[in-house]
Amino acid sequence: MVVSLVATAFWAMLPAYVPNNAAVLAGGGRPIDGGRTWGGRRVLGDGKTWRGTAAGTLAGTFLAVVLNAVGPAVSDPLGVALPTFPLAAGFGLALGAMLGDIGASFLKRRSGRERGAAFPGLDQLDFVVGALALAFVAAPGWFSATFTLPVLAVVLVMTPVLHVVTNVGAYLLGLKNEPW
Ligand SMILES: CC(C)=CCC/C(C)=C/CC/C(C)=C/CC/C(C)=C/COC[C@@H](COP(=O)(O)O)OC/C=C(\C)CC/C=C(\C)CC/C=C(\C)CCC=C(C)C
Ligand SMILES: Nc1ccn([C@@H]2O[C@H](COP(=O)(O)OP(=O)(O)OP(=O)(O)O)[C@@H](O)[C@H]2O)c(=O)n1
Ligand SMILES: [Mg+2]
């Protein structure tokens, strides 16, 4: 039961997890806010770029297609019916994750935090909220069947742990400037 819930939650969230990884690896270039300020502070900052957002959205959507292909080979040995992703759901999870992260940067700048500053709690869950919201809008039937309340509870507990571990790993590998 617990294995099934964790496996389902992790699998269903993978198209939302990988976009931010891809943005770190492929990001940079022109900032989305074009350097504009609001109230004396950048609207988003140099950490949110068109290239990173596009790379993240493509990576997450592509991963959903790959997961659909390999799902049966993973489901059988695990004994868990892992979800498959309609294209709209994969795209919604991926773009939503990027939009959640962008929304968090907007809030960070409004609260006086410079680029790269930590915002505990928000940093760990911004992309989850964005991904789930857009997946719900893009594929409501699939969302309700996949993200049951127990699965959502596992996502909310598991994601911050994964986020901390992944970010510390990326920092130690020199891929990120901050370990959060
Ligand atoms: C995108 C491609 C092509 C490859 C990604 C490679 C990779 C390691 C994927 C892991 C996917 C995954 C399951 C991640 C965990 C879930 C999660 C919450 C991810 C959020 O990612 C955050 C991201 C940016 O954070 P921010 O924008 O919110 O601040 O973190 C940075 C990640 C990277 C730069 C990707 C590469 C990271 C590493 C190589 C770190 C190595 C990871 C470890 C040593 C531990 C990994 C452990 C687990 C359990 C995943
Ligand atoms: N939409 C995005 C998201 C991330 N990145 C890249 O990934 C890095 C790390 O992402 P993140 O930690 O989310 O950004 P920060 O630079 O810490 O900025 P902020 O304080 O606004 O979160 C960014 O610096 C940027 O190079 C990007 O190019 N485009
Ligand atoms: Mg950051």
Short mmCIF file of N, CA and C in Angstrom, two decimals, residues 8 12-13 83-86 88-90 92-93 128-149 151-152 155:
data_model
loop_
_atom_site.label_atom_id
_atom_site.label_comp_id
_atom_site.label_asym_id
_atom_site.label_seq_id
_atom_site.Cartn_x
_atom_site.Cartn_y
_atom_site.Cartn_z
N THR A 8 3.44 5.68 -7.11
CA THR A 8 2.49 6.43 -7.95
C THR A 8 2.75 7.93 -7.85
N ALA A 12 3.99 10.05 -11.02
CA ALA A 12 3.07 11.08 -11.53
C ALA A 12 3.70 12.47 -11.50
N MET A 13 4.66 12.68 -10.57
CA MET A 13 5.27 14.00 -10.43
C MET A 13 6.55 14.16 -11.24
N PRO A 83 0.65 5.53 -13.40
CA PRO A 83 -0.17 6.34 -14.31
C PRO A 83 0.50 6.56 -15.67
N THR A 84 -0.33 6.67 -16.70
CA THR A 84 0.16 7.14 -18.00
C THR A 84 -0.29 8.60 -18.15
N PHE A 85 0.40 9.31 -19.04
CA PHE A 85 0.17 10.75 -19.15
C PHE A 85 -0.44 11.11 -20.50
N PRO A 86 -1.68 11.60 -20.53
CA PRO A 86 -2.15 12.26 -21.75
C PRO A 86 -1.21 13.44 -22.03
N ALA A 88 -1.72 16.46 -22.73
CA ALA A 88 -2.12 17.69 -22.01
C ALA A 88 -1.67 17.64 -20.55
N ALA A 89 -1.72 16.45 -19.96
CA ALA A 89 -1.32 16.32 -18.55
C ALA A 89 0.19 16.51 -18.40
N GLY A 90 0.97 15.87 -19.29
CA GLY A 90 2.43 16.01 -19.24
C GLY A 90 2.86 17.45 -19.45
N GLY A 92 0.95 20.11 -19.00
CA GLY A 92 0.46 20.91 -17.87
C GLY A 92 1.37 20.80 -16.65
N LEU A 93 1.80 19.58 -16.35
CA LEU A 93 2.70 19.39 -15.21
C LEU A 93 4.02 20.14 -15.43
N VAL A 128 5.36 22.55 -7.25
CA VAL A 128 4.32 21.54 -7.03
C VAL A 128 2.94 22.19 -7.19
N VAL A 129 2.77 23.35 -6.57
CA VAL A 129 1.48 24.04 -6.67
C VAL A 129 1.19 24.41 -8.13
N GLY A 130 2.19 24.95 -8.81
CA GLY A 130 2.00 25.33 -10.22
C GLY A 130 1.68 24.12 -11.08
N ALA A 131 2.41 23.03 -10.88
CA ALA A 131 2.23 21.83 -11.70
C ALA A 131 0.85 21.22 -11.49
N LEU A 132 0.46 21.10 -10.22
CA LEU A 132 -0.84 20.48 -9.95
C LEU A 132 -1.98 21.37 -10.46
N ALA A 133 -1.84 22.67 -10.30
CA ALA A 133 -2.91 23.58 -10.75
C ALA A 133 -3.08 23.50 -12.27
N LEU A 134 -1.96 23.54 -13.00
CA LEU A 134 -2.10 23.54 -14.46
C LEU A 134 -2.52 22.16 -14.98
N ALA A 135 -2.06 21.09 -14.33
CA ALA A 135 -2.49 19.74 -14.75
C ALA A 135 -3.99 19.59 -14.52
N PHE A 136 -4.49 20.16 -13.43
CA PHE A 136 -5.93 20.10 -13.15
C PHE A 136 -6.72 20.82 -14.26
N VAL A 137 -6.21 21.96 -14.67
CA VAL A 137 -6.90 22.73 -15.72
C VAL A 137 -6.80 22.02 -17.07
N ALA A 138 -5.62 21.46 -17.36
CA ALA A 138 -5.38 20.87 -18.68
C ALA A 138 -6.04 19.50 -18.85
N ALA A 139 -6.08 18.72 -17.77
CA ALA A 139 -6.61 17.36 -17.88
C ALA A 139 -7.34 17.00 -16.57
N PRO A 140 -8.54 17.59 -16.37
CA PRO A 140 -9.22 17.43 -15.08
C PRO A 140 -9.57 15.99 -14.74
N GLY A 141 -10.04 15.22 -15.72
CA GLY A 141 -10.42 13.83 -15.45
C GLY A 141 -9.22 13.00 -15.03
N TRP A 142 -8.14 13.15 -15.78
CA TRP A 142 -6.89 12.43 -15.47
C TRP A 142 -6.37 12.86 -14.10
N PHE A 143 -6.44 14.14 -13.83
CA PHE A 143 -5.93 14.65 -12.55
C PHE A 143 -6.67 13.99 -11.38
N SER A 144 -8.01 13.97 -11.45
CA SER A 144 -8.80 13.43 -10.33
C SER A 144 -8.53 11.95 -10.14
N ALA A 145 -8.35 11.23 -11.25
CA ALA A 145 -8.12 9.78 -11.14
C ALA A 145 -6.71 9.49 -10.61
N THR A 146 -5.77 10.38 -10.87
CA THR A 146 -4.36 10.12 -10.51
C THR A 146 -4.02 10.68 -9.14
N PHE A 147 -4.34 11.94 -8.94
CA PHE A 147 -3.97 12.60 -7.68
C PHE A 147 -5.11 12.48 -6.67
N THR A 148 -5.28 11.26 -6.17
CA THR A 148 -6.24 11.04 -5.08
C THR A 148 -5.68 11.73 -3.83
N LEU A 149 -6.49 11.87 -2.80
CA LEU A 149 -6.02 12.55 -1.59
C LEU A 149 -4.78 11.88 -0.98
N VAL A 151 -2.45 10.18 -2.52
CA VAL A 151 -1.32 10.47 -3.41
C VAL A 151 -0.87 11.92 -3.21
N LEU A 152 -1.83 12.83 -3.12
CA LEU A 152 -1.48 14.25 -2.89
C LEU A 152 -0.73 14.41 -1.57
N VAL A 155 2.81 13.35 -2.06
CA VAL A 155 3.53 14.37 -2.85
C VAL A 155 3.98 15.52 -1.96
#
